[in-house]
Tab-separated table of C-alpha atoms and ligand atoms in Angstrom:
chain	number	residue	atom	x	y	z
A	1	MET	CA	-58.087	-81.471	-32.114
A	2	ARG	CA	-56.920	-79.923	-35.384
A	3	ILE	CA	-54.352	-77.321	-34.332
A	4	LEU	CA	-52.485	-74.626	-36.264
A	5	ILE	CA	-49.119	-73.505	-34.881
A	6	THR	CA	-47.755	-70.304	-36.396
A	7	GLY	CA	-43.985	-70.282	-36.055
A	8	GLY	CA	-44.274	-74.077	-36.127
A	9	ALA	CA	-40.779	-74.503	-37.609
A	10	GLY	CA	-39.214	-72.410	-34.865
A	11	PHE	CA	-37.619	-73.430	-31.593
A	12	ILE	CA	-40.605	-73.668	-29.224
A	13	GLY	CA	-43.116	-74.106	-32.077
A	14	SER	CA	-41.466	-77.273	-33.372
A	15	HIS	CA	-41.340	-78.814	-29.882
A	16	LEU	CA	-45.055	-78.041	-29.569
A	17	CYS	CA	-45.660	-79.864	-32.881
A	18	ASP	CA	-43.933	-82.974	-31.485
A	19	TYR	CA	-45.810	-82.841	-28.194
A	20	LEU	CA	-49.270	-82.355	-29.717
A	21	LEU	CA	-48.709	-85.062	-32.351
A	22	GLU	CA	-47.689	-87.460	-29.563
A	23	GLN	CA	-50.975	-86.652	-27.829
A	24	GLY	CA	-52.864	-87.710	-30.958
A	25	HIS	CA	-53.784	-84.289	-32.351
A	26	GLU	CA	-53.609	-83.167	-35.975
A	27	VAL	CA	-51.006	-80.423	-36.369
A	28	ILE	CA	-50.470	-77.808	-39.057
A	29	ALA	CA	-47.209	-75.877	-38.757
A	30	MET	CA	-47.076	-72.518	-40.514
A	31	ASP	CA	-43.817	-70.582	-40.858
A	32	ASN	CA	-42.187	-68.116	-43.240
A	33	LEU	CA	-38.793	-69.655	-42.350
A	34	SER	CA	-37.257	-66.245	-41.641
A	35	THR	CA	-35.783	-67.536	-38.392
A	36	GLY	CA	-37.435	-70.966	-38.212
A	37	SER	CA	-36.033	-73.900	-40.182
A	38	THR	CA	-37.412	-77.020	-41.851
A	39	ASP	CA	-34.557	-78.860	-40.053
A	40	ASN	CA	-36.655	-78.539	-36.886
A	41	ILE	CA	-39.600	-80.424	-38.410
A	42	ALA	CA	-37.837	-82.611	-41.006
A	43	HIS	CA	-38.417	-85.680	-38.821
A	44	LEU	CA	-42.184	-85.085	-39.127
A	45	ALA	CA	-42.248	-85.188	-42.926
A	46	GLY	CA	-44.683	-87.853	-44.042
A	47	HIS	CA	-46.453	-88.040	-40.661
A	48	ARG	CA	-50.117	-88.562	-41.533
A	49	ARG	CA	-51.371	-86.048	-38.938
A	50	PHE	CA	-48.815	-83.350	-39.774
A	51	LEU	CA	-48.797	-80.667	-42.438
A	52	PHE	CA	-46.323	-77.834	-43.054
A	53	ILE	CA	-47.405	-74.644	-44.817
A	54	HIS	CA	-44.792	-72.102	-45.904
A	55	HIS	CA	-46.570	-68.811	-45.317
A	56	ASP	CA	-45.968	-65.392	-43.785
A	57	VAL	CA	-48.679	-64.741	-41.186
A	58	THR	CA	-48.611	-61.002	-41.789
A	59	GLN	CA	-50.448	-61.885	-45.036
A	60	TYR	CA	-54.030	-63.161	-45.156
A	61	ILE	CA	-54.163	-66.770	-43.927
A	62	TYR	CA	-56.297	-69.166	-45.916
A	63	LEU	CA	-56.828	-72.630	-44.505
A	64	GLU	CA	-59.309	-75.264	-45.608
A	65	GLY	CA	-61.312	-77.373	-43.212
A	66	ARG	CA	-62.149	-77.091	-39.556
A	67	LEU	CA	-59.754	-75.803	-36.925
A	68	ASP	CA	-60.027	-76.232	-33.154
A	69	ALA	CA	-57.092	-74.150	-31.969
A	70	VAL	CA	-54.578	-71.583	-33.181
A	71	LEU	CA	-51.299	-71.297	-31.269
A	72	HIS	CA	-49.696	-68.064	-32.380
A	73	LEU	CA	-45.949	-68.371	-31.830
A	74	ALA	CA	-44.637	-66.683	-34.989
A	75	SER	CA	-42.190	-64.010	-33.818
A	76	LEU	CA	-38.563	-62.862	-33.769
A	77	PRO	CA	-37.750	-63.336	-30.081
A	78	SER	CA	-33.977	-62.831	-30.146
A	79	PRO	CA	-32.860	-59.253	-29.412
A	80	VAL	CA	-30.286	-59.552	-32.215
A	81	ASP	CA	-33.027	-60.523	-34.683
A	82	TYR	CA	-35.398	-57.809	-33.644
A	83	LEU	CA	-32.663	-55.181	-33.792
A	84	ASN	CA	-31.819	-56.357	-37.336
A	85	TYR	CA	-35.467	-56.690	-38.444
A	86	PRO	CA	-37.372	-54.079	-36.427
A	87	ILE	CA	-40.207	-53.577	-38.892
A	88	GLN	CA	-40.791	-57.285	-39.482
A	89	THR	CA	-40.855	-57.716	-35.687
A	90	LEU	CA	-43.559	-55.078	-35.336
A	91	LYS	CA	-45.475	-56.508	-38.293
A	92	VAL	CA	-45.562	-60.084	-37.076
A	93	GLY	CA	-46.553	-59.028	-33.553
A	94	ALA	CA	-49.282	-56.676	-34.765
A	95	LEU	CA	-50.455	-57.643	-38.274
A	96	GLY	CA	-49.596	-61.333	-37.810
A	97	THR	CA	-51.566	-61.505	-34.565
A	98	HIS	CA	-54.497	-59.791	-36.291
A	99	LYS	CA	-54.495	-62.365	-39.114
A	100	ALA	CA	-54.157	-65.293	-36.707
A	101	LEU	CA	-57.010	-63.953	-34.558
A	102	GLY	CA	-59.158	-63.408	-37.651
A	103	LEU	CA	-58.592	-67.000	-38.693
A	104	ALA	CA	-59.468	-68.286	-35.202
A	105	LYS	CA	-62.661	-66.227	-35.244
A	106	ALA	CA	-63.672	-67.454	-38.719
A	107	LYS	CA	-63.140	-71.076	-37.663
A	108	GLY	CA	-64.564	-70.780	-34.146
A	109	ALA	CA	-61.162	-71.960	-32.862
A	110	ARG	CA	-59.549	-71.306	-29.510
A	111	PHE	CA	-56.614	-68.871	-29.738
A	112	LEU	CA	-53.404	-68.851	-27.706
A	113	LEU	CA	-51.000	-65.936	-27.914
A	114	ALA	CA	-47.319	-66.492	-27.164
A	115	SER	CA	-46.507	-63.288	-25.318
A	116	THR	CA	-43.354	-62.542	-23.403
A	117	SER	CA	-41.697	-61.428	-20.187
A	118	GLU	CA	-40.575	-58.431	-22.279
A	119	VAL	CA	-44.009	-56.891	-21.680
A	120	TYR	CA	-42.560	-56.065	-18.233
A	121	GLY	CA	-39.653	-54.200	-19.877
A	122	ASP	CA	-36.815	-53.333	-17.487
A	123	PRO	CA	-38.923	-54.215	-14.451
A	124	LEU	CA	-39.267	-52.072	-11.359
A	125	VAL	CA	-41.037	-54.918	-9.560
A	126	HIS	CA	-39.202	-58.141	-8.781
A	127	PRO	CA	-40.049	-60.968	-9.325
A	128	GLN	CA	-42.618	-60.187	-12.007
A	129	SER	CA	-46.207	-61.255	-11.464
A	130	GLU	CA	-48.965	-60.944	-14.038
A	131	ASP	CA	-50.569	-57.899	-12.421
A	132	TYR	CA	-47.433	-55.757	-12.975
A	133	TRP	CA	-47.939	-53.394	-15.945
A	134	GLY	CA	-44.290	-53.101	-16.809
A	135	ASN	CA	-41.638	-50.506	-17.598
A	136	VAL	CA	-41.168	-50.393	-21.362
A	137	ASN	CA	-39.431	-47.698	-23.410
A	138	PRO	CA	-41.561	-47.481	-26.575
A	139	VAL	CA	-38.894	-45.627	-28.586
A	140	GLY	CA	-35.850	-47.684	-27.528
A	141	PRO	CA	-34.440	-50.516	-29.670
A	142	ARG	CA	-36.353	-53.207	-27.743
A	143	GLY	CA	-39.617	-51.278	-28.137
A	144	VAL	CA	-40.294	-52.949	-31.489
A	145	TYR	CA	-40.618	-56.330	-29.817
A	146	ASP	CA	-42.072	-55.270	-26.478
A	147	GLU	CA	-44.733	-52.974	-27.891
A	148	SER	CA	-45.783	-55.402	-30.620
A	149	LYS	CA	-46.370	-58.040	-27.946
A	150	ARG	CA	-48.208	-55.575	-25.713
A	151	PHE	CA	-50.371	-54.629	-28.687
A	152	ALA	CA	-50.893	-58.345	-29.423
A	153	GLU	CA	-52.120	-58.888	-25.851
A	154	ALA	CA	-54.512	-55.935	-26.136
A	155	LEU	CA	-55.796	-57.180	-29.503
A	156	THR	CA	-56.285	-60.689	-28.129
A	157	MET	CA	-58.324	-59.329	-25.200
A	158	ALA	CA	-60.359	-57.167	-27.610
A	159	TYR	CA	-61.239	-60.253	-29.708
A	160	HIS	CA	-62.199	-62.020	-26.513
A	161	ARG	CA	-64.365	-59.177	-25.218
A	162	TYR	CA	-65.866	-57.971	-28.485
A	163	HIS	CA	-66.172	-61.223	-30.468
A	164	GLY	CA	-66.419	-63.660	-27.572
A	165	LEU	CA	-63.377	-65.562	-28.882
A	166	GLU	CA	-61.893	-68.171	-26.519
A	167	THR	CA	-58.408	-66.773	-25.887
A	168	ARG	CA	-55.327	-67.575	-23.807
A	169	ILE	CA	-52.170	-65.510	-23.244
A	170	VAL	CA	-48.878	-67.005	-22.101
A	171	ARG	CA	-46.002	-64.760	-21.049
A	172	ILE	CA	-42.935	-66.800	-21.900
A	173	PHE	CA	-39.742	-66.129	-19.922
A	174	ASN	CA	-36.253	-67.090	-21.199
A	175	THR	CA	-36.469	-70.619	-22.579
A	176	TYR	CA	-33.681	-72.830	-23.917
A	177	GLY	CA	-33.072	-76.254	-25.370
A	178	PRO	CA	-32.255	-78.167	-28.551
A	179	ARG	CA	-33.214	-76.444	-31.846
A	180	MET	CA	-32.281	-72.939	-30.749
A	181	ARG	CA	-30.535	-71.344	-33.698
A	182	LEU	CA	-26.773	-71.579	-33.177
A	183	ASP	CA	-26.352	-67.988	-34.331
A	184	ASP	CA	-29.493	-66.383	-32.923
A	185	GLY	CA	-27.301	-64.193	-30.714
A	186	ARG	CA	-29.011	-64.947	-27.414
A	187	VAL	CA	-26.994	-65.809	-24.372
A	188	VAL	CA	-27.699	-69.553	-24.293
A	189	PRO	CA	-26.638	-70.409	-27.864
A	190	ASN	CA	-23.766	-67.921	-27.682
A	191	PHE	CA	-22.216	-69.327	-24.514
A	192	ILE	CA	-22.754	-72.998	-25.414
A	193	ARG	CA	-21.324	-72.525	-28.910
A	194	GLN	CA	-18.369	-70.561	-27.566
A	195	ALA	CA	-17.680	-73.147	-24.840
A	196	ILE	CA	-17.787	-76.083	-27.277
A	197	LEU	CA	-15.534	-74.339	-29.803
A	198	GLY	CA	-13.069	-73.219	-27.114
A	199	GLU	CA	-13.762	-69.550	-27.809
A	200	PRO	CA	-14.088	-66.913	-25.063
A	201	LEU	CA	-17.542	-66.557	-23.490
A	202	THR	CA	-18.724	-63.016	-24.211
A	203	VAL	CA	-20.273	-61.605	-21.033
A	204	TYR	CA	-21.761	-58.171	-21.739
A	205	ASP	CA	-20.815	-55.343	-19.376
A	206	GLU	CA	-20.181	-56.708	-15.869
A	207	GLY	CA	-22.424	-59.763	-16.209
A	208	THR	CA	-24.531	-58.639	-13.249
A	209	ARG	CA	-27.872	-58.656	-15.051
A	210	THR	CA	-30.039	-61.613	-14.086
A	211	ARG	CA	-32.161	-64.081	-16.031
A	212	SER	CA	-34.046	-67.281	-15.167
A	213	PHE	CA	-33.854	-70.104	-17.709
A	214	CYS	CA	-36.603	-72.627	-18.402
A	215	TYR	CA	-36.041	-75.883	-20.289
A	216	VAL	CA	-38.186	-76.241	-23.393
A	217	SER	CA	-40.041	-79.435	-22.377
A	218	ASP	CA	-41.312	-77.676	-19.242
A	219	MET	CA	-42.406	-74.699	-21.336
A	220	VAL	CA	-44.290	-76.858	-23.841
A	221	GLU	CA	-46.071	-78.735	-21.056
A	222	GLY	CA	-47.157	-75.408	-19.514
A	223	ILE	CA	-48.372	-73.971	-22.831
A	224	VAL	CA	-50.547	-77.004	-23.550
A	225	ARG	CA	-51.961	-76.956	-20.006
A	226	LEU	CA	-52.862	-73.292	-20.471
A	227	LEU	CA	-54.492	-74.000	-23.837
A	228	MET	CA	-56.690	-76.658	-22.228
A	229	SER	CA	-57.523	-74.466	-19.195
A	230	ASP	CA	-60.210	-71.788	-18.793
A	231	GLU	CA	-57.811	-68.956	-17.914
A	232	VAL	CA	-58.312	-65.913	-20.153
A	233	TYR	CA	-55.914	-63.486	-18.449
A	234	PRO	CA	-52.131	-63.756	-18.971
A	235	VAL	CA	-50.147	-66.488	-17.240
A	236	ASN	CA	-46.359	-66.357	-16.697
A	237	LEU	CA	-44.436	-69.478	-17.636
A	238	GLY	CA	-40.761	-69.767	-16.818
A	239	ASN	CA	-38.303	-71.175	-14.340
A	240	PRO	CA	-37.935	-69.019	-11.203
A	241	GLN	CA	-34.301	-70.109	-10.633
A	242	GLU	CA	-32.557	-66.764	-11.152
A	243	MET	CA	-28.847	-66.141	-11.715
A	244	THR	CA	-26.512	-63.482	-12.990
A	245	ILE	CA	-25.176	-63.826	-16.537
A	246	LEU	CA	-21.687	-64.291	-15.081
A	247	GLU	CA	-22.933	-67.192	-12.931
A	248	PHE	CA	-24.606	-68.613	-16.024
A	249	ALA	CA	-21.331	-68.418	-17.980
A	250	ARG	CA	-19.577	-70.378	-15.200
A	251	LYS	CA	-22.386	-72.973	-15.238
A	252	VAL	CA	-21.966	-73.453	-19.012
A	253	LEU	CA	-18.203	-73.974	-18.543
A	254	GLU	CA	-18.907	-76.541	-15.818
A	255	VAL	CA	-21.461	-78.512	-17.859
A	256	THR	CA	-19.386	-78.497	-21.056
A	257	GLY	CA	-16.062	-79.088	-19.255
A	258	SER	CA	-14.685	-76.313	-21.457
A	259	THR	CA	-11.488	-74.412	-20.696
A	260	SER	CA	-12.700	-71.287	-22.528
A	261	GLU	CA	-12.031	-68.017	-20.737
A	262	ILE	CA	-14.734	-65.539	-19.786
A	263	VAL	CA	-14.325	-62.063	-21.304
A	264	PHE	CA	-16.236	-58.929	-20.404
A	265	ILE	CA	-17.179	-56.890	-23.442
A	266	ARG	CA	-19.198	-53.779	-24.185
A	267	PRO	CA	-21.391	-54.448	-27.175
A	268	SER	CA	-22.974	-51.638	-29.174
A	269	ASP	CA	-25.248	-49.287	-27.251
A	270	GLU	CA	-28.214	-50.559	-29.241
A	271	ARG	CA	-27.620	-54.160	-28.127
A	272	THR	CA	-27.786	-53.468	-24.401
A	273	ARG	CA	-29.852	-50.284	-24.187
A	274	ASP	CA	-32.882	-50.978	-21.964
A	275	ASP	CA	-31.559	-54.545	-21.443
A	276	PRO	CA	-33.532	-55.608	-18.330
A	277	MET	CA	-31.320	-55.565	-15.206
A	278	VAL	CA	-33.280	-58.393	-13.584
A	279	ARG	CA	-35.851	-60.966	-14.639
A	280	ARG	CA	-37.543	-63.731	-12.695
A	281	PRO	CA	-41.075	-65.010	-13.128
A	282	ASP	CA	-43.507	-65.199	-10.256
A	283	ILE	CA	-45.207	-68.466	-11.203
A	284	SER	CA	-47.741	-68.639	-8.340
A	285	LYS	CA	-50.567	-68.233	-10.831
A	286	ALA	CA	-49.353	-71.061	-13.098
A	287	ARG	CA	-48.995	-73.278	-10.014
A	288	ARG	CA	-52.496	-72.419	-8.847
A	289	VAL	CA	-54.392	-72.404	-12.146
A	290	LEU	CA	-52.496	-75.012	-14.159
A	291	GLY	CA	-50.903	-77.137	-11.433
A	292	TRP	CA	-47.679	-76.492	-13.341
A	293	GLU	CA	-44.093	-75.877	-12.361
A	294	PRO	CA	-40.785	-76.661	-14.068
A	295	VAL	CA	-39.309	-80.075	-13.338
A	296	VAL	CA	-36.082	-80.061	-15.399
A	297	SER	CA	-33.053	-78.733	-13.500
A	298	LEU	CA	-30.618	-76.337	-15.162
A	299	GLU	CA	-27.860	-78.986	-15.094
A	300	GLU	CA	-30.074	-81.572	-16.774
A	301	GLY	CA	-31.506	-79.147	-19.343
A	302	LEU	CA	-28.087	-77.717	-20.175
A	303	ALA	CA	-26.604	-81.211	-20.567
A	304	ARG	CA	-29.302	-82.124	-23.120
A	305	THR	CA	-28.866	-78.820	-24.945
A	306	VAL	CA	-25.076	-79.115	-25.026
A	307	GLU	CA	-25.334	-82.628	-26.469
A	308	TRP	CA	-27.539	-81.318	-29.284
A	309	PHE	CA	-25.212	-78.356	-29.964
A	310	ARG	CA	-22.204	-80.690	-30.110
A	311	LYS	CA	-23.893	-82.772	-32.809
A	312	ARG	CA	-24.833	-79.673	-34.786
A	313	LEU	CA	-21.282	-78.338	-34.559
A	314	GLY	CA	-19.776	-81.721	-35.406
A	315	LYS	CA	-17.923	-81.845	-32.054
N	401	UDP	N1	-25.714	-61.533	-23.012
N	401	UDP	C1	-24.358	-61.648	-22.754
N	401	UDP	N2	-23.557	-62.216	-23.707
N	401	UDP	C2	-24.030	-62.699	-24.878
N	401	UDP	C3	-25.407	-62.581	-25.155
N	401	UDP	C4	-26.223	-61.994	-24.193
N	401	UDP	O1	-23.875	-61.230	-21.686
N	401	UDP	O2	-23.221	-63.206	-25.697
N	401	UDP	C5	-26.590	-60.960	-21.978
N	401	UDP	C6	-27.560	-59.883	-22.464
N	401	UDP	O3	-26.977	-58.587	-22.419
N	401	UDP	C7	-28.720	-60.030	-21.484
N	401	UDP	C8	-28.706	-61.520	-21.130
N	401	UDP	O4	-27.421	-62.004	-21.514
N	401	UDP	O5	-28.484	-59.280	-20.316
N	401	UDP	C9	-29.758	-62.321	-21.857
N	401	UDP	O6	-29.730	-61.963	-23.215
N	401	UDP	P1	-30.521	-62.720	-24.361
N	401	UDP	O7	-30.076	-62.126	-25.656
N	401	UDP	O8	-30.391	-64.184	-24.211
N	401	UDP	O9	-32.068	-62.399	-24.193
N	401	UDP	P2	-32.976	-61.427	-23.317
N	401	UDP	O10	-33.196	-62.139	-22.045
N	401	UDP	O11	-32.240	-60.108	-23.113
N	401	UDP	O12	-34.176	-61.248	-24.124
C-alpha cells in the first residue's frame, strides 16, 4: 500500500512509519514540525520507500500519484501544548481533518482518524467504553482539544455516510515510549526526565487522579489492525492497567533507581481544570473485533523508555 501519515514525524506517527515500512509498504510522512521532529525519522532518510513532506495539514494538501490510505495523526496531544496553542489545536483537529479527508476522498483512499480518550472528557462512566458519549466542557481549557477531536469524529462519519469513504476511528488512550518530546509537559516525560536528572517528581494536587499507560509498540500494532479491519465505528486502544499518578511516580522511581523525592504541587488553574479524575479504557471491542490487547508490561515499557531518555539526556 502507499500510505500517507500526517504527523509522521511525531511520537506515534514516526513509530507507525517504521512499522509500515517493515511490512513492505510505501510511506509518506507529512508534518509541519511544530511538535514533531525530523530526529524521529532521521534514520529513514534515503529509504527507497519513504518520503518526508514538510507541510501544514490545515492548508490544502497536494500529493501526486495514487494513495491507498491516509492515517491522520497530526495533532497537539499534550495538554501543555494545547493550552499554549489553543487555536492551532482547534485548526489541526478541524481544518486539518477536513483537508486529510478531502485528500482521501480524491484518491479513493481509506482514512483512519487518530481520535482520543479525551472525547470522554472527565468521565462519569468508568471504565470508558465506546458507547459512552462523554462529559466534556466545551469552554474549558481542554475544550480546544476535546471538541476538535469530537468534531473530527463527526466529520469522519459524515464523509463515510455521505461520500461512502472507507473510514476508521481509533480512540487513543495515554501512550508512552521512546521519541516522546522530553519537554512536552506530559506526566511520562516529566517524571522520567526528573527521575534521571535527580530532580523532584512533580505530582499535581494529591496525585489521586488515575491514568492507564500503553506502550507505543502495542498502540501501533492496534492501529494497523484497525486500519486493515472493517470496523467503521470508534475503537478504544489503550492499556487497561490503571493506577494513580502517585503510584506511577513511585513506579518511575523504582524503574530508574532514582533517589529523587516526590513533591506535591498545585499548578496553574488552567493546567488542571477539567483534568479527568479517572481514565481507563474498556478494550472489549478491540479484543473482539481486532483480536488485540497490549502485551508489553509497564515495567518492560518503562525500562525501554528510560533507556532512550537516558541517551537523549546524555546520562
Ligand atoms: N501530571 C502530574 N505531574 C506532571 C504532569 C502531569 O501530576 O508533571 C498529572 C496531570 O495532572 C494528569 C496526569 O498526570 O492528571 C496525566 O497528565 P498528562 O499531561 O500526561 O496527560 P492527560 O492524561 O491529562 O492528557
